[in-house]
Amino acid sequence: MKNWFMLTLVGKDKAGIVARITSVLFKNSCNLGEASMMRLGGNFSIMLMVSYEGDADALKSMLAPVTDQLELKIHVDAIDAKLHQHIVPDVRISVFGADRAGIVAQATNALFDAGLDILDLESDVGGSKEKPLYIMHIEGRATQGIEPLELALSQVKLNDIDTHLSPIETMIG
Protein backbone atom coordinates (compact mmCIF):
# COMPACT_ATOMS: atom_id res chain seq x y z
CA MET A 1 0.00 0.00 0.00
CA LYS A 2 1.26 3.41 -0.92
CA ASN A 3 1.47 6.24 1.57
CA TRP A 4 0.79 9.88 0.86
CA PHE A 5 3.34 12.60 1.62
CA MET A 6 3.43 16.36 1.27
CA LEU A 7 6.75 17.20 -0.35
CA THR A 8 7.92 20.78 0.06
CA LEU A 9 10.93 22.11 -1.84
CA VAL A 10 12.34 25.64 -1.68
CA GLY A 11 15.40 27.20 -3.30
CA LYS A 12 16.69 29.74 -5.77
CA ASP A 13 14.79 29.59 -9.04
CA LYS A 14 16.62 27.66 -11.75
CA ALA A 15 15.50 26.22 -15.07
CA GLY A 16 14.60 22.54 -14.93
CA ILE A 17 13.58 22.14 -11.27
CA VAL A 18 10.11 20.75 -12.02
CA ALA A 19 11.32 18.43 -14.79
CA ARG A 20 14.17 16.98 -12.72
CA ILE A 21 12.16 16.46 -9.53
CA THR A 22 9.17 14.89 -11.27
CA SER A 23 11.45 12.64 -13.36
CA VAL A 24 13.06 11.19 -10.22
CA LEU A 25 9.63 10.62 -8.68
CA PHE A 26 8.30 8.95 -11.84
CA LYS A 27 11.36 6.67 -12.18
CA ASN A 28 10.79 5.51 -8.59
CA SER A 29 7.11 4.63 -9.12
CA CYS A 30 5.73 7.62 -7.24
CA ASN A 31 2.34 9.00 -8.17
CA LEU A 32 1.57 12.71 -7.96
CA GLY A 33 -1.57 14.27 -6.52
CA GLU A 34 -2.33 17.97 -6.22
CA ALA A 35 0.53 20.44 -6.62
CA SER A 36 1.32 24.10 -6.24
CA MET A 37 4.54 25.45 -7.72
CA MET A 38 5.52 29.07 -8.05
CA ARG A 39 8.30 31.60 -8.26
CA LEU A 40 8.38 34.05 -5.35
CA GLY A 41 10.93 36.86 -5.37
CA GLY A 42 13.58 34.90 -7.28
CA ASN A 43 12.96 31.72 -5.30
CA PHE A 44 11.03 28.66 -6.42
CA SER A 45 8.74 26.70 -4.13
CA ILE A 46 6.95 23.42 -4.69
CA MET A 47 4.23 21.81 -2.59
CA LEU A 48 3.46 18.42 -4.05
CA MET A 49 1.34 15.50 -2.89
CA VAL A 50 3.28 12.30 -3.56
CA SER A 51 2.06 8.72 -3.24
CA TYR A 52 4.96 6.33 -2.51
CA GLU A 53 5.40 2.83 -1.06
CA GLY A 54 8.33 3.78 1.19
CA ASP A 55 8.63 6.14 4.13
CA ALA A 56 9.50 9.84 4.36
CA ASP A 57 13.22 9.18 4.87
CA ALA A 58 13.39 6.97 1.77
CA LEU A 59 11.59 9.65 -0.25
CA LYS A 60 14.10 12.29 0.91
CA SER A 61 17.03 9.96 0.11
CA MET A 62 15.64 9.25 -3.36
CA LEU A 63 15.52 12.98 -4.13
CA ALA A 64 18.75 13.98 -2.35
CA PRO A 65 21.09 13.80 -5.39
CA VAL A 66 18.84 16.20 -7.34
CA THR A 67 17.91 18.49 -4.46
CA ASP A 68 21.57 18.77 -3.43
CA GLN A 69 22.62 19.61 -6.98
CA LEU A 70 19.83 22.19 -7.35
CA GLU A 71 20.46 23.54 -3.80
CA LEU A 72 16.85 22.94 -2.76
CA LYS A 73 15.73 22.57 0.83
CA ILE A 74 13.39 19.59 1.24
CA HIS A 75 10.71 18.82 3.80
CA VAL A 76 8.48 15.73 3.79
CA ASP A 77 5.39 15.05 5.92
CA ALA A 78 3.09 12.04 5.92
CA ILE A 79 -0.44 13.24 5.12
CA ASP A 80 -3.99 12.01 4.85
CA ALA A 81 -4.67 12.67 1.17
CA LYS A 82 -8.16 13.91 0.53
CA LEU A 83 -8.22 13.95 -3.23
CA HIS A 84 -11.51 14.73 -4.96
CA GLN A 85 -12.81 16.62 -1.92
CA HIS A 86 -12.45 20.16 -3.20
CA ILE A 87 -14.06 23.04 -1.40
CA VAL A 88 -15.39 25.46 -3.99
CA PRO A 89 -14.80 29.18 -3.32
CA ASP A 90 -17.81 31.48 -3.59
CA VAL A 91 -16.10 34.85 -3.25
CA ARG A 92 -13.03 36.61 -4.68
CA ILE A 93 -11.48 39.59 -2.89
CA SER A 94 -8.71 41.88 -4.09
CA VAL A 95 -6.80 44.15 -1.71
CA PHE A 96 -4.48 46.97 -2.85
CA GLY A 97 -2.48 49.46 -0.82
CA ALA A 98 0.86 51.16 -0.35
CA ASP A 99 3.25 48.40 0.70
CA ARG A 100 3.72 48.43 4.45
CA ALA A 101 3.88 45.92 7.27
CA GLY A 102 0.51 44.66 8.49
CA ILE A 103 -1.69 44.83 5.38
CA VAL A 104 -2.14 41.05 5.17
CA ALA A 105 -2.81 40.67 8.90
CA GLN A 106 -5.25 43.58 8.94
CA ALA A 107 -7.28 42.41 5.93
CA THR A 108 -7.28 38.67 6.66
CA ASN A 109 -8.19 39.11 10.34
CA ALA A 110 -11.11 41.39 9.44
CA LEU A 111 -12.28 38.88 6.81
CA PHE A 112 -11.86 35.91 9.15
CA ASP A 113 -13.90 37.66 11.83
CA ALA A 114 -16.60 38.23 9.18
CA GLY A 115 -16.71 34.53 8.30
CA LEU A 116 -14.29 34.13 5.40
CA ASP A 117 -12.63 30.73 5.03
CA ILE A 118 -9.57 31.48 2.88
CA LEU A 119 -8.91 28.76 0.30
CA ASP A 120 -6.30 30.51 -1.83
CA LEU A 121 -4.22 33.66 -1.41
CA GLU A 122 -1.67 35.16 -3.77
CA SER A 123 0.13 38.43 -3.34
CA ASP A 124 2.72 40.52 -5.11
CA VAL A 125 4.54 43.79 -4.67
CA GLY A 126 4.14 46.01 -7.71
CA GLY A 127 4.60 49.69 -8.35
CA SER A 128 8.16 51.02 -8.11
CA LYS A 129 10.96 51.02 -5.51
CA GLU A 130 9.92 54.54 -4.58
CA LYS A 131 6.19 53.76 -4.42
CA PRO A 132 5.70 50.01 -3.82
CA LEU A 133 2.14 48.73 -4.08
CA TYR A 134 0.96 45.60 -2.25
CA ILE A 135 -1.51 43.52 -4.24
CA MET A 136 -3.36 40.55 -2.73
CA HIS A 137 -5.98 38.26 -4.29
CA ILE A 138 -8.00 35.94 -2.07
CA GLU A 139 -10.55 33.26 -2.90
CA GLY A 140 -12.63 31.71 -0.18
CA ARG A 141 -15.97 30.66 1.22
CA ALA A 142 -18.23 33.27 2.75
CA THR A 143 -19.52 31.12 5.62
CA GLN A 144 -21.77 33.92 6.93
CA GLY A 145 -22.70 35.41 3.54
CA ILE A 146 -21.23 38.29 1.59
CA GLU A 147 -22.75 41.17 3.56
CA PRO A 148 -20.51 40.71 6.66
CA LEU A 149 -17.47 40.58 4.36
CA GLU A 150 -18.46 43.83 2.66
CA LEU A 151 -18.89 45.45 6.07
CA ALA A 152 -15.45 44.20 7.18
CA LEU A 153 -13.84 45.51 4.00
CA SER A 154 -15.45 48.93 4.51
CA GLN A 155 -13.49 49.14 7.78
CA VAL A 156 -10.27 47.98 6.10
CA LYS A 157 -10.69 50.74 3.49
CA LEU A 158 -10.48 53.37 6.26
CA ASN A 159 -6.72 52.61 6.44
CA ASP A 160 -5.93 53.70 2.85
CA ILE A 161 -6.41 50.19 1.52
CA ASP A 162 -8.55 49.65 -1.56
CA THR A 163 -10.59 46.47 -1.85
CA HIS A 164 -12.88 44.77 -4.32
CA LEU A 165 -15.22 41.84 -3.60
CA SER A 166 -17.04 39.78 -6.21
CA PRO A 167 -19.07 36.59 -5.89
CA ILE A 168 -17.87 33.52 -7.76
CA GLU A 169 -20.53 31.50 -9.47
CA THR A 170 -19.40 27.94 -10.05
CA MET A 171 -21.26 25.47 -12.20
CA ILE A 172 -20.89 21.91 -10.93
CA GLY A 173 -21.99 18.82 -12.75
PDB file of C-alpha atoms in Angstrom, residues 10-170:
ATOM      1  CA  VAL A  10      12.341  25.640  -1.680  1.00  0.00           C
ATOM      2  CA  GLY A  11      15.400  27.204  -3.298  1.00  0.00           C
ATOM      3  CA  LYS A  12      16.687  29.743  -5.771  1.00  0.00           C
ATOM      4  CA  ASP A  13      14.793  29.594  -9.040  1.00  0.00           C
ATOM      5  CA  LYS A  14      16.622  27.664 -11.748  1.00  0.00           C
ATOM      6  CA  ALA A  15      15.498  26.225 -15.072  1.00  0.00           C
ATOM      7  CA  GLY A  16      14.596  22.540 -14.929  1.00  0.00           C
ATOM      8  CA  ILE A  17      13.580  22.143 -11.275  1.00  0.00           C
ATOM      9  CA  VAL A  18      10.113  20.745 -12.018  1.00  0.00           C
ATOM     10  CA  ALA A  19      11.323  18.425 -14.786  1.00  0.00           C
ATOM     11  CA  ARG A  20      14.171  16.979 -12.724  1.00  0.00           C
ATOM     12  CA  ILE A  21      12.164  16.458  -9.527  1.00  0.00           C
ATOM     13  CA  THR A  22       9.171  14.885 -11.266  1.00  0.00           C
ATOM     14  CA  SER A  23      11.449  12.641 -13.365  1.00  0.00           C
ATOM     15  CA  VAL A  24      13.060  11.192 -10.218  1.00  0.00           C
ATOM     16  CA  LEU A  25       9.631  10.623  -8.681  1.00  0.00           C
ATOM     17  CA  PHE A  26       8.297   8.951 -11.843  1.00  0.00           C
ATOM     18  CA  LYS A  27      11.360   6.671 -12.175  1.00  0.00           C
ATOM     19  CA  ASN A  28      10.793   5.512  -8.588  1.00  0.00           C
ATOM     20  CA  SER A  29       7.111   4.628  -9.121  1.00  0.00           C
ATOM     21  CA  CYS A  30       5.728   7.619  -7.239  1.00  0.00           C
ATOM     22  CA  ASN A  31       2.338   8.998  -8.171  1.00  0.00           C
ATOM     23  CA  LEU A  32       1.573  12.710  -7.955  1.00  0.00           C
ATOM     24  CA  GLY A  33      -1.569  14.271  -6.523  1.00  0.00           C
ATOM     25  CA  GLU A  34      -2.332  17.969  -6.225  1.00  0.00           C
ATOM     26  CA  ALA A  35       0.530  20.443  -6.617  1.00  0.00           C
ATOM     27  CA  SER A  36       1.322  24.105  -6.236  1.00  0.00           C
ATOM     28  CA  MET A  37       4.537  25.453  -7.720  1.00  0.00           C
ATOM     29  CA  MET A  38       5.517  29.074  -8.055  1.00  0.00           C
ATOM     30  CA  ARG A  39       8.297  31.604  -8.259  1.00  0.00           C
ATOM     31  CA  LEU A  40       8.378  34.050  -5.353  1.00  0.00           C
ATOM     32  CA  GLY A  41      10.930  36.861  -5.370  1.00  0.00           C
ATOM     33  CA  GLY A  42      13.584  34.897  -7.278  1.00  0.00           C
ATOM     34  CA  ASN A  43      12.963  31.718  -5.300  1.00  0.00           C
ATOM     35  CA  PHE A  44      11.029  28.660  -6.422  1.00  0.00           C
ATOM     36  CA  SER A  45       8.744  26.697  -4.132  1.00  0.00           C
ATOM     37  CA  ILE A  46       6.953  23.424  -4.687  1.00  0.00           C
ATOM     38  CA  MET A  47       4.231  21.812  -2.592  1.00  0.00           C
ATOM     39  CA  LEU A  48       3.461  18.424  -4.046  1.00  0.00           C
ATOM     40  CA  MET A  49       1.337  15.501  -2.892  1.00  0.00           C
ATOM     41  CA  VAL A  50       3.280  12.295  -3.564  1.00  0.00           C
ATOM     42  CA  SER A  51       2.055   8.719  -3.243  1.00  0.00           C
ATOM     43  CA  TYR A  52       4.958   6.327  -2.509  1.00  0.00           C
ATOM     44  CA  GLU A  53       5.403   2.825  -1.065  1.00  0.00           C
ATOM     45  CA  GLY A  54       8.329   3.783   1.193  1.00  0.00           C
ATOM     46  CA  ASP A  55       8.633   6.138   4.131  1.00  0.00           C
ATOM     47  CA  ALA A  56       9.502   9.838   4.359  1.00  0.00           C
ATOM     48  CA  ASP A  57      13.224   9.185   4.873  1.00  0.00           C
ATOM     49  CA  ALA A  58      13.387   6.971   1.774  1.00  0.00           C
ATOM     50  CA  LEU A  59      11.591   9.648  -0.253  1.00  0.00           C
ATOM     51  CA  LYS A  60      14.099  12.286   0.905  1.00  0.00           C
ATOM     52  CA  SER A  61      17.030   9.961   0.111  1.00  0.00           C
ATOM     53  CA  MET A  62      15.641   9.249  -3.355  1.00  0.00           C
ATOM     54  CA  LEU A  63      15.520  12.984  -4.135  1.00  0.00           C
ATOM     55  CA  ALA A  64      18.755  13.977  -2.352  1.00  0.00           C
ATOM     56  CA  PRO A  65      21.087  13.804  -5.390  1.00  0.00           C
ATOM     57  CA  VAL A  66      18.841  16.198  -7.344  1.00  0.00           C
ATOM     58  CA  THR A  67      17.908  18.487  -4.460  1.00  0.00           C
ATOM     59  CA  ASP A  68      21.572  18.771  -3.432  1.00  0.00           C
ATOM     60  CA  GLN A  69      22.620  19.608  -6.976  1.00  0.00           C
ATOM     61  CA  LEU A  70      19.831  22.191  -7.347  1.00  0.00           C
ATOM     62  CA  GLU A  71      20.462  23.538  -3.801  1.00  0.00           C
ATOM     63  CA  LEU A  72      16.852  22.941  -2.763  1.00  0.00           C
ATOM     64  CA  LYS A  73      15.732  22.565   0.834  1.00  0.00           C
ATOM     65  CA  ILE A  74      13.392  19.590   1.239  1.00  0.00           C
ATOM     66  CA  HIS A  75      10.708  18.823   3.799  1.00  0.00           C
ATOM     67  CA  VAL A  76       8.477  15.730   3.787  1.00  0.00           C
ATOM     68  CA  ASP A  77       5.385  15.048   5.920  1.00  0.00           C
ATOM     69  CA  ALA A  78       3.087  12.040   5.916  1.00  0.00           C
ATOM     70  CA  ILE A  79      -0.441  13.245   5.120  1.00  0.00           C
ATOM     71  CA  ASP A  80      -3.989  12.010   4.854  1.00  0.00           C
ATOM     72  CA  ALA A  81      -4.666  12.668   1.170  1.00  0.00           C
ATOM     73  CA  LYS A  82      -8.162  13.909   0.531  1.00  0.00           C
ATOM     74  CA  LEU A  83      -8.215  13.955  -3.231  1.00  0.00           C
ATOM     75  CA  HIS A  84     -11.507  14.730  -4.962  1.00  0.00           C
ATOM     76  CA  GLN A  85     -12.810  16.623  -1.916  1.00  0.00           C
ATOM     77  CA  HIS A  86     -12.449  20.159  -3.202  1.00  0.00           C
ATOM     78  CA  ILE A  87     -14.059  23.044  -1.400  1.00  0.00           C
ATOM     79  CA  VAL A  88     -15.385  25.456  -3.989  1.00  0.00           C
ATOM     80  CA  PRO A  89     -14.805  29.181  -3.324  1.00  0.00           C
ATOM     81  CA  ASP A  90     -17.811  31.475  -3.595  1.00  0.00           C
ATOM     82  CA  VAL A  91     -16.099  34.852  -3.246  1.00  0.00           C
ATOM     83  CA  ARG A  92     -13.030  36.611  -4.677  1.00  0.00           C
ATOM     84  CA  ILE A  93     -11.480  39.586  -2.886  1.00  0.00           C
ATOM     85  CA  SER A  94      -8.705  41.879  -4.086  1.00  0.00           C
ATOM     86  CA  VAL A  95      -6.797  44.152  -1.713  1.00  0.00           C
ATOM     87  CA  PHE A  96      -4.481  46.969  -2.852  1.00  0.00           C
ATOM     88  CA  GLY A  97      -2.482  49.460  -0.821  1.00  0.00           C
ATOM     89  CA  ALA A  98       0.863  51.163  -0.351  1.00  0.00           C
ATOM     90  CA  ASP A  99       3.246  48.401   0.698  1.00  0.00           C
ATOM     91  CA  ARG A 100       3.718  48.428   4.451  1.00  0.00           C
ATOM     92  CA  ALA A 101       3.877  45.919   7.271  1.00  0.00           C
ATOM     93  CA  GLY A 102       0.507  44.659   8.487  1.00  0.00           C
ATOM     94  CA  ILE A 103      -1.689  44.829   5.380  1.00  0.00           C
ATOM     95  CA  VAL A 104      -2.144  41.048   5.170  1.00  0.00           C
ATOM     96  CA  ALA A 105      -2.813  40.668   8.898  1.00  0.00           C
ATOM     97  CA  GLN A 106      -5.249  43.576   8.936  1.00  0.00           C
ATOM     98  CA  ALA A 107      -7.280  42.414   5.931  1.00  0.00           C
ATOM     99  CA  THR A 108      -7.275  38.666   6.665  1.00  0.00           C
ATOM    100  CA  ASN A 109      -8.193  39.112  10.337  1.00  0.00           C
ATOM    101  CA  ALA A 110     -11.112  41.391   9.439  1.00  0.00           C
ATOM    102  CA  LEU A 111     -12.279  38.881   6.806  1.00  0.00           C
ATOM    103  CA  PHE A 112     -11.858  35.907   9.154  1.00  0.00           C
ATOM    104  CA  ASP A 113     -13.904  37.665  11.832  1.00  0.00           C
ATOM    105  CA  ALA A 114     -16.604  38.229   9.176  1.00  0.00           C
ATOM    106  CA  GLY A 115     -16.712  34.526   8.300  1.00  0.00           C
ATOM    107  CA  LEU A 116     -14.293  34.132   5.401  1.00  0.00           C
ATOM    108  CA  ASP A 117     -12.635  30.733   5.033  1.00  0.00           C
ATOM    109  CA  ILE A 118      -9.565  31.484   2.884  1.00  0.00           C
ATOM    110  CA  LEU A 119      -8.910  28.757   0.303  1.00  0.00           C
ATOM    111  CA  ASP A 120      -6.305  30.512  -1.831  1.00  0.00           C
ATOM    112  CA  LEU A 121      -4.221  33.656  -1.407  1.00  0.00           C
ATOM    113  CA  GLU A 122      -1.674  35.159  -3.768  1.00  0.00           C
ATOM    114  CA  SER A 123       0.134  38.432  -3.344  1.00  0.00           C
ATOM    115  CA  ASP A 124       2.717  40.515  -5.112  1.00  0.00           C
ATOM    116  CA  VAL A 125       4.539  43.786  -4.670  1.00  0.00           C
ATOM    117  CA  GLY A 126       4.139  46.013  -7.711  1.00  0.00           C
ATOM    118  CA  GLY A 127       4.601  49.691  -8.348  1.00  0.00           C
ATOM    119  CA  SER A 128       8.156  51.022  -8.109  1.00  0.00           C
ATOM    120  CA  LYS A 129      10.959  51.017  -5.512  1.00  0.00           C
ATOM    121  CA  GLU A 130       9.922  54.545  -4.576  1.00  0.00           C
ATOM    122  CA  LYS A 131       6.187  53.760  -4.420  1.00  0.00           C
ATOM    123  CA  PRO A 132       5.703  50.006  -3.825  1.00  0.00           C
ATOM    124  CA  LEU A 133       2.139  48.726  -4.076  1.00  0.00           C
ATOM    125  CA  TYR A 134       0.959  45.595  -2.250  1.00  0.00           C
ATOM    126  CA  ILE A 135      -1.511  43.517  -4.236  1.00  0.00           C
ATOM    127  CA  MET A 136      -3.365  40.552  -2.732  1.00  0.00           C
ATOM    128  CA  HIS A 137      -5.978  38.262  -4.287  1.00  0.00           C
ATOM    129  CA  ILE A 138      -8.000  35.939  -2.074  1.00  0.00           C
ATOM    130  CA  GLU A 139     -10.546  33.264  -2.898  1.00  0.00           C
ATOM    131  CA  GLY A 140     -12.632  31.708  -0.177  1.00  0.00           C
ATOM    132  CA  ARG A 141     -15.968  30.660   1.217  1.00  0.00           C
ATOM    133  CA  ALA A 142     -18.228  33.273   2.749  1.00  0.00           C
ATOM    134  CA  THR A 143     -19.519  31.120   5.620  1.00  0.00           C
ATOM    135  CA  GLN A 144     -21.770  33.921   6.929  1.00  0.00           C
ATOM    136  CA  GLY A 145     -22.697  35.410   3.543  1.00  0.00           C
ATOM    137  CA  ILE A 146     -21.234  38.287   1.593  1.00  0.00           C
ATOM    138  CA  GLU A 147     -22.748  41.173   3.555  1.00  0.00           C
ATOM    139  CA  PRO A 148     -20.513  40.714   6.655  1.00  0.00           C
ATOM    140  CA  LEU A 149     -17.468  40.577   4.356  1.00  0.00           C
ATOM    141  CA  GLU A 150     -18.460  43.829   2.658  1.00  0.00           C
ATOM    142  CA  LEU A 151     -18.889  45.454   6.074  1.00  0.00           C
ATOM    143  CA  ALA A 152     -15.448  44.202   7.179  1.00  0.00           C
ATOM    144  CA  LEU A 153     -13.838  45.511   3.997  1.00  0.00           C
ATOM    145  CA  SER A 154     -15.447  48.929   4.511  1.00  0.00           C
ATOM    146  CA  GLN A 155     -13.488  49.144   7.785  1.00  0.00           C
ATOM    147  CA  VAL A 156     -10.266  47.981   6.100  1.00  0.00           C
ATOM    148  CA  LYS A 157     -10.695  50.742   3.490  1.00  0.00           C
ATOM    149  CA  LEU A 158     -10.482  53.374   6.262  1.00  0.00           C
ATOM    150  CA  ASN A 159      -6.724  52.610   6.437  1.00  0.00           C
ATOM    151  CA  ASP A 160      -5.926  53.701   2.847  1.00  0.00           C
ATOM    152  CA  ILE A 161      -6.411  50.195   1.521  1.00  0.00           C
ATOM    153  CA  ASP A 162      -8.552  49.650  -1.563  1.00  0.00           C
ATOM    154  CA  THR A 163     -10.593  46.466  -1.849  1.00  0.00           C
ATOM    155  CA  HIS A 164     -12.882  44.767  -4.325  1.00  0.00           C
ATOM    156  CA  LEU A 165     -15.224  41.842  -3.596  1.00  0.00           C
ATOM    157  CA  SER A 166     -17.039  39.778  -6.206  1.00  0.00           C
ATOM    158  CA  PRO A 167     -19.075  36.595  -5.891  1.00  0.00           C
ATOM    159  CA  ILE A 168     -17.872  33.523  -7.763  1.00  0.00           C
ATOM    160  CA  GLU A 169     -20.533  31.501  -9.473  1.00  0.00           C
ATOM    161  CA  THR A 170     -19.396  27.940 -10.049  1.00  0.00           C
TER     162      THR A 170
END
